[in-house]
Amino acid sequence: MLSTSPFCTAKRHGLAPSPTTLFVLLITCCPALAVAAKPNMAGDYVGQVENAGKLDKVVTSLRWSGKETLSGTYVITDQDGETKGRLKDCKRLHSQLLKCVWVDKYGYGHLELNFDDRFTEFYGQWSYFGGGERYVWDGAKKLASPI
């Protein structure tokens, strides 16, 4: 006697959904799983960064470079003007946590960004390499303005 899988038997009798139907159900019922593969972290985020004991404006830009690699830039605006820097070696620690290395004229260090479930904002902390102190770095995604 030949054994067949329950899926094959169900499909033969018209009871099994097609792969397309399963995919649509996955996206409809479980959007968090669909987003987790390549979340929409890319974009420009406007927020604040703790800098010399106060909060200054920062624009953080994240871009996909390659299939699974994020990198970025940032511009901090304070009373002395703008400081431009870059974000490199970005790695997802889990679906909503991104860890990068920040680099600018003042040095370099760690940055951890914890995104909300829709990737519209993040709450983060930065530190210097070798330093124990952690400082605020947050942002909310700029939405495209209507034309």
JSON list of C-alpha atoms in Angstrom, two decimals:
[
{"chain": "A", "resi": 1, "resn": "MET", "atom": "CA", "xyz": [0.00, 0.00, 0.00]},
{"chain": "A", "resi": 2, "resn": "LEU", "atom": "CA", "xyz": [1.36, 3.47, -0.91]},
{"chain": "A", "resi": 3, "resn": "SER", "atom": "CA", "xyz": [1.20, 6.06, 1.79]},
{"chain": "A", "resi": 4, "resn": "THR", "atom": "CA", "xyz": [0.44, 9.66, 0.95]},
{"chain": "A", "resi": 5, "resn": "SER", "atom": "CA", "xyz": [0.72, 12.75, 3.05]},
{"chain": "A", "resi": 6, "resn": "PRO", "atom": "CA", "xyz": [-2.43, 14.30, 4.51]},
{"chain": "A", "resi": 7, "resn": "PHE", "atom": "CA", "xyz": [-1.68, 17.45, 2.47]},
{"chain": "A", "resi": 8, "resn": "CYS", "atom": "CA", "xyz": [-1.61, 15.48, -0.83]},
{"chain": "A", "resi": 9, "resn": "THR", "atom": "CA", "xyz": [-4.80, 13.63, 0.08]},
{"chain": "A", "resi": 10, "resn": "ALA", "atom": "CA", "xyz": [-6.58, 16.87, 1.00]},
{"chain": "A", "resi": 11, "resn": "LYS", "atom": "CA", "xyz": [-5.37, 18.57, -2.18]},
{"chain": "A", "resi": 12, "resn": "ARG", "atom": "CA", "xyz": [-6.60, 15.67, -4.34]},
{"chain": "A", "resi": 13, "resn": "HIS", "atom": "CA", "xyz": [-10.07, 16.16, -2.84]},
{"chain": "A", "resi": 14, "resn": "GLY", "atom": "CA", "xyz": [-9.96, 19.93, -3.34]},
{"chain": "A", "resi": 15, "resn": "LEU", "atom": "CA", "xyz": [-9.57, 20.71, 0.35]},
{"chain": "A", "resi": 16, "resn": "ALA", "atom": "CA", "xyz": [-6.04, 22.13, 0.49]},
{"chain": "A", "resi": 17, "resn": "PRO", "atom": "CA", "xyz": [-5.38, 25.81, -0.19]},
{"chain": "A", "resi": 18, "resn": "SER", "atom": "CA", "xyz": [-2.91, 26.76, -2.89]},
{"chain": "A", "resi": 19, "resn": "PRO", "atom": "CA", "xyz": [0.52, 28.21, -1.96]},
{"chain": "A", "resi": 20, "resn": "THR", "atom": "CA", "xyz": [-0.74, 31.63, -3.11]},
{"chain": "A", "resi": 21, "resn": "THR", "atom": "CA", "xyz": [-3.71, 31.40, -0.75]},
{"chain": "A", "resi": 22, "resn": "LEU", "atom": "CA", "xyz": [-1.42, 30.44, 2.13]},
{"chain": "A", "resi": 23, "resn": "PHE", "atom": "CA", "xyz": [0.84, 33.42, 1.40]},
{"chain": "A", "resi": 24, "resn": "VAL", "atom": "CA", "xyz": [-2.14, 35.83, 1.31]},
{"chain": "A", "resi": 25, "resn": "LEU", "atom": "CA", "xyz": [-3.39, 34.39, 4.61]},
{"chain": "A", "resi": 26, "resn": "LEU", "atom": "CA", "xyz": [0.07, 34.80, 6.15]},
{"chain": "A", "resi": 27, "resn": "ILE", "atom": "CA", "xyz": [0.25, 38.47, 5.15]},
{"chain": "A", "resi": 28, "resn": "THR", "atom": "CA", "xyz": [-3.36, 39.17, 6.15]},
{"chain": "A", "resi": 29, "resn": "CYS", "atom": "CA", "xyz": [-3.33, 37.35, 9.47]},
{"chain": "A", "resi": 30, "resn": "CYS", "atom": "CA", "xyz": [0.29, 37.80, 10.54]},
{"chain": "A", "resi": 31, "resn": "PRO", "atom": "CA", "xyz": [1.74, 41.08, 9.18]},
{"chain": "A", "resi": 32, "resn": "ALA", "atom": "CA", "xyz": [4.52, 41.06, 11.78]},
{"chain": "A", "resi": 33, "resn": "LEU", "atom": "CA", "xyz": [5.91, 37.84, 10.29]},
{"chain": "A", "resi": 34, "resn": "ALA", "atom": "CA", "xyz": [5.83, 39.22, 6.76]},
{"chain": "A", "resi": 35, "resn": "VAL", "atom": "CA", "xyz": [7.60, 42.43, 7.80]},
{"chain": "A", "resi": 36, "resn": "ALA", "atom": "CA", "xyz": [10.24, 40.60, 9.82]},
{"chain": "A", "resi": 37, "resn": "ALA", "atom": "CA", "xyz": [12.01, 39.29, 6.74]},
{"chain": "A", "resi": 38, "resn": "LYS", "atom": "CA", "xyz": [13.08, 42.76, 5.55]},
{"chain": "A", "resi": 39, "resn": "PRO", "atom": "CA", "xyz": [11.52, 45.45, 7.73]},
{"chain": "A", "resi": 40, "resn": "ASN", "atom": "CA", "xyz": [11.00, 48.93, 6.44]},
{"chain": "A", "resi": 41, "resn": "MET", "atom": "CA", "xyz": [13.71, 50.48, 8.64]},
{"chain": "A", "resi": 42, "resn": "ALA", "atom": "CA", "xyz": [15.03, 52.53, 5.72]},
{"chain": "A", "resi": 43, "resn": "GLY", "atom": "CA", "xyz": [14.08, 56.20, 5.70]},
{"chain": "A", "resi": 44, "resn": "ASP", "atom": "CA", "xyz": [14.80, 59.58, 7.22]},
{"chain": "A", "resi": 45, "resn": "TYR", "atom": "CA", "xyz": [14.06, 60.02, 10.92]},
{"chain": "A", "resi": 46, "resn": "VAL", "atom": "CA", "xyz": [13.88, 63.37, 12.71]},
{"chain": "A", "resi": 47, "resn": "GLY", "atom": "CA", "xyz": [14.58, 63.35, 16.42]},
{"chain": "A", "resi": 48, "resn": "GLN", "atom": "CA", "xyz": [16.85, 64.34, 19.25]},
{"chain": "A", "resi": 49, "resn": "VAL", "atom": "CA", "xyz": [20.25, 63.24, 20.42]},
{"chain": "A", "resi": 50, "resn": "GLU", "atom": "CA", "xyz": [21.79, 63.88, 23.83]},
{"chain": "A", "resi": 51, "resn": "ASN", "atom": "CA", "xyz": [24.87, 65.97, 23.17]},
{"chain": "A", "resi": 52, "resn": "ALA", "atom": "CA", "xyz": [27.00, 67.71, 25.82]},
{"chain": "A", "resi": 53, "resn": "GLY", "atom": "CA", "xyz": [24.27, 67.49, 28.44]},
{"chain": "A", "resi": 54, "resn": "LYS", "atom": "CA", "xyz": [21.38, 68.75, 26.28]},
{"chain": "A", "resi": 55, "resn": "LEU", "atom": "CA", "xyz": [19.14, 67.49, 23.51]},
{"chain": "A", "resi": 56, "resn": "ASP", "atom": "CA", "xyz": [20.00, 68.59, 19.96]},
{"chain": "A", "resi": 57, "resn": "LYS", "atom": "CA", "xyz": [18.13, 67.99, 16.70]},
{"chain": "A", "resi": 58, "resn": "VAL", "atom": "CA", "xyz": [19.32, 64.99, 14.67]},
{"chain": "A", "resi": 59, "resn": "VAL", "atom": "CA", "xyz": [18.26, 63.66, 11.28]},
{"chain": "A", "resi": 60, "resn": "THR", "atom": "CA", "xyz": [19.13, 59.98, 10.93]},
{"chain": "A", "resi": 61, "resn": "SER", "atom": "CA", "xyz": [18.98, 58.45, 7.45]},
{"chain": "A", "resi": 62, "resn": "LEU", "atom": "CA", "xyz": [19.03, 54.68, 6.99]},
{"chain": "A", "resi": 63, "resn": "ARG", "atom": "CA", "xyz": [19.36, 52.96, 3.60]},
{"chain": "A", "resi": 64, "resn": "TRP", "atom": "CA", "xyz": [19.50, 49.37, 2.42]},
{"chain": "A", "resi": 65, "resn": "SER", "atom": "CA", "xyz": [22.78, 48.70, 0.67]},
{"chain": "A", "resi": 66, "resn": "GLY", "atom": "CA", "xyz": [22.54, 45.22, -0.67]},
{"chain": "A", "resi": 67, "resn": "LYS", "atom": "CA", "xyz": [19.99, 42.60, 0.24]},
{"chain": "A", "resi": 68, "resn": "GLU", "atom": "CA", "xyz": [20.46, 42.51, 4.01]},
{"chain": "A", "resi": 69, "resn": "THR", "atom": "CA", "xyz": [22.80, 45.41, 4.83]},
{"chain": "A", "resi": 70, "resn": "LEU", "atom": "CA", "xyz": [21.73, 48.71, 6.35]},
{"chain": "A", "resi": 71, "resn": "SER", "atom": "CA", "xyz": [23.98, 51.74, 6.59]},
{"chain": "A", "resi": 72, "resn": "GLY", "atom": "CA", "xyz": [23.30, 55.39, 7.13]},
{"chain": "A", "resi": 73, "resn": "THR", "atom": "CA", "xyz": [24.23, 58.95, 7.84]},
{"chain": "A", "resi": 74, "resn": "TYR", "atom": "CA", "xyz": [23.20, 61.55, 10.39]},
{"chain": "A", "resi": 75, "resn": "VAL", "atom": "CA", "xyz": [23.32, 65.30, 10.86]},
{"chain": "A", "resi": 76, "resn": "ILE", "atom": "CA", "xyz": [23.27, 66.80, 14.36]},
{"chain": "A", "resi": 77, "resn": "THR", "atom": "CA", "xyz": [22.35, 70.49, 14.59]},
{"chain": "A", "resi": 78, "resn": "ASP", "atom": "CA", "xyz": [23.43, 72.45, 17.67]},
{"chain": "A", "resi": 79, "resn": "GLN", "atom": "CA", "xyz": [24.36, 76.05, 18.52]},
{"chain": "A", "resi": 80, "resn": "ASP", "atom": "CA", "xyz": [27.70, 75.66, 16.70]},
{"chain": "A", "resi": 81, "resn": "GLY", "atom": "CA", "xyz": [26.18, 74.40, 13.44]},
{"chain": "A", "resi": 82, "resn": "GLU", "atom": "CA", "xyz": [26.02, 70.93, 11.93]},
{"chain": "A", "resi": 83, "resn": "THR", "atom": "CA", "xyz": [27.99, 67.79, 12.63]},
{"chain": "A", "resi": 84, "resn": "LYS", "atom": "CA", "xyz": [27.76, 65.12, 9.94]},
{"chain": "A", "resi": 85, "resn": "GLY", "atom": "CA", "xyz": [28.48, 61.47, 10.59]},
{"chain": "A", "resi": 86, "resn": "ARG", "atom": "CA", "xyz": [27.87, 58.02, 9.27]},
{"chain": "A", "resi": 87, "resn": "LEU", "atom": "CA", "xyz": [26.47, 54.74, 10.55]},
{"chain": "A", "resi": 88, "resn": "LYS", "atom": "CA", "xyz": [28.26, 51.56, 9.57]},
{"chain": "A", "resi": 89, "resn": "ASP", "atom": "CA", "xyz": [28.40, 47.86, 10.45]},
{"chain": "A", "resi": 90, "resn": "CYS", "atom": "CA", "xyz": [24.66, 47.88, 11.18]},
{"chain": "A", "resi": 91, "resn": "LYS", "atom": "CA", "xyz": [23.29, 44.53, 12.36]},
{"chain": "A", "resi": 92, "resn": "ARG", "atom": "CA", "xyz": [19.81, 43.46, 13.39]},
{"chain": "A", "resi": 93, "resn": "LEU", "atom": "CA", "xyz": [20.00, 41.88, 16.83]},
{"chain": "A", "resi": 94, "resn": "HIS", "atom": "CA", "xyz": [16.33, 40.89, 16.54]},
{"chain": "A", "resi": 95, "resn": "SER", "atom": "CA", "xyz": [13.42, 42.00, 14.38]},
{"chain": "A", "resi": 96, "resn": "GLN", "atom": "CA", "xyz": [13.15, 45.50, 15.86]},
{"chain": "A", "resi": 97, "resn": "LEU", "atom": "CA", "xyz": [16.61, 46.17, 17.30]},
{"chain": "A", "resi": 98, "resn": "LEU", "atom": "CA", "xyz": [19.40, 47.55, 15.14]},
{"chain": "A", "resi": 99, "resn": "LYS", "atom": "CA", "xyz": [22.98, 48.01, 16.34]},
{"chain": "A", "resi": 100, "resn": "CYS", "atom": "CA", "xyz": [25.42, 50.21, 14.38]},
{"chain": "A", "resi": 101, "resn": "VAL", "atom": "CA", "xyz": [28.74, 51.96, 14.78]},
{"chain": "A", "resi": 102, "resn": "TRP", "atom": "CA", "xyz": [28.56, 55.77, 14.59]},
{"chain": "A", "resi": 103, "resn": "VAL", "atom": "CA", "xyz": [31.54, 57.76, 13.30]},
{"chain": "A", "resi": 104, "resn": "ASP", "atom": "CA", "xyz": [32.06, 61.54, 13.14]},
{"chain": "A", "resi": 105, "resn": "LYS", "atom": "CA", "xyz": [34.72, 64.17, 13.82]},
{"chain": "A", "resi": 106, "resn": "TYR", "atom": "CA", "xyz": [34.37, 63.66, 17.60]},
{"chain": "A", "resi": 107, "resn": "GLY", "atom": "CA", "xyz": [35.01, 59.92, 17.59]},
{"chain": "A", "resi": 108, "resn": "TYR", "atom": "CA", "xyz": [33.07, 56.70, 17.23]},
{"chain": "A", "resi": 109, "resn": "GLY", "atom": "CA", "xyz": [30.99, 54.32, 19.29]},
{"chain": "A", "resi": 110, "resn": "HIS", "atom": "CA", "xyz": [27.93, 52.09, 19.54]},
{"chain": "A", "resi": 111, "resn": "LEU", "atom": "CA", "xyz": [24.36, 53.00, 18.63]},
{"chain": "A", "resi": 112, "resn": "GLU", "atom": "CA", "xyz": [21.36, 50.81, 19.39]},
{"chain": "A", "resi": 113, "resn": "LEU", "atom": "CA", "xyz": [18.00, 51.68, 17.84]},
{"chain": "A", "resi": 114, "resn": "ASN", "atom": "CA", "xyz": [14.85, 49.97, 19.09]},
{"chain": "A", "resi": 115, "resn": "PHE", "atom": "CA", "xyz": [12.02, 50.41, 16.54]},
{"chain": "A", "resi": 116, "resn": "ASP", "atom": "CA", "xyz": [8.29, 50.34, 17.14]},
{"chain": "A", "resi": 117, "resn": "ASP", "atom": "CA", "xyz": [6.30, 47.54, 15.52]},
{"chain": "A", "resi": 118, "resn": "ARG", "atom": "CA", "xyz": [5.54, 49.61, 12.37]},
{"chain": "A", "resi": 119, "resn": "PHE", "atom": "CA", "xyz": [9.09, 51.00, 12.00]},
{"chain": "A", "resi": 120, "resn": "THR", "atom": "CA", "xyz": [7.81, 54.58, 12.16]},
{"chain": "A", "resi": 121, "resn": "GLU", "atom": "CA", "xyz": [9.97, 55.61, 15.11]},
{"chain": "A", "resi": 122, "resn": "PHE", "atom": "CA", "xyz": [12.84, 54.41, 17.23]},
{"chain": "A", "resi": 123, "resn": "TYR", "atom": "CA", "xyz": [14.19, 54.98, 20.72]},
{"chain": "A", "resi": 124, "resn": "GLY", "atom": "CA", "xyz": [17.90, 54.53, 20.97]},
{"chain": "A", "resi": 125, "resn": "GLN", "atom": "CA", "xyz": [21.04, 54.95, 22.99]},
{"chain": "A", "resi": 126, "resn": "TRP", "atom": "CA", "xyz": [24.55, 55.78, 21.94]},
{"chain": "A", "resi": 127, "resn": "SER", "atom": "CA", "xyz": [27.88, 55.47, 23.71]},
{"chain": "A", "resi": 128, "resn": "TYR", "atom": "CA", "xyz": [31.57, 55.93, 23.00]},
{"chain": "A", "resi": 129, "resn": "PHE", "atom": "CA", "xyz": [33.62, 52.77, 22.48]},
{"chain": "A", "resi": 130, "resn": "GLY", "atom": "CA", "xyz": [34.99, 51.83, 25.86]},
{"chain": "A", "resi": 131, "resn": "GLY", "atom": "CA", "xyz": [32.66, 54.21, 27.70]},
{"chain": "A", "resi": 132, "resn": "GLY", "atom": "CA", "xyz": [30.02, 53.09, 30.17]},
{"chain": "A", "resi": 133, "resn": "GLU", "atom": "CA", "xyz": [27.70, 56.09, 29.83]},
{"chain": "A", "resi": 134, "resn": "ARG", "atom": "CA", "xyz": [24.72, 55.83, 27.46]},
{"chain": "A", "resi": 135, "resn": "TYR", "atom": "CA", "xyz": [22.91, 58.75, 25.89]},
{"chain": "A", "resi": 136, "resn": "VAL", "atom": "CA", "xyz": [19.54, 59.31, 24.17]},
{"chain": "A", "resi": 137, "resn": "TRP", "atom": "CA", "xyz": [19.15, 59.12, 20.37]},
{"chain": "A", "resi": 138, "resn": "ASP", "atom": "CA", "xyz": [15.58, 58.94, 19.03]},
{"chain": "A", "resi": 139, "resn": "GLY", "atom": "CA", "xyz": [13.70, 59.63, 15.82]},
{"chain": "A", "resi": 140, "resn": "ALA", "atom": "CA", "xyz": [10.37, 59.56, 14.01]},
{"chain": "A", "resi": 141, "resn": "LYS", "atom": "CA", "xyz": [10.16, 58.74, 10.32]},
{"chain": "A", "resi": 142, "resn": "LYS", "atom": "CA", "xyz": [9.53, 61.67, 8.01]},
{"chain": "A", "resi": 143, "resn": "LEU", "atom": "CA", "xyz": [6.55, 60.90, 5.85]},
{"chain": "A", "resi": 144, "resn": "ALA", "atom": "CA", "xyz": [6.64, 61.76, 2.16]},
{"chain": "A", "resi": 145, "resn": "SER", "atom": "CA", "xyz": [4.85, 65.04, 1.60]},
{"chain": "A", "resi": 146, "resn": "PRO", "atom": "CA", "xyz": [1.98, 65.02, -0.91]},
{"chain": "A", "resi": 147, "resn": "ILE", "atom": "CA", "xyz": [2.63, 66.67, -4.26]}
]
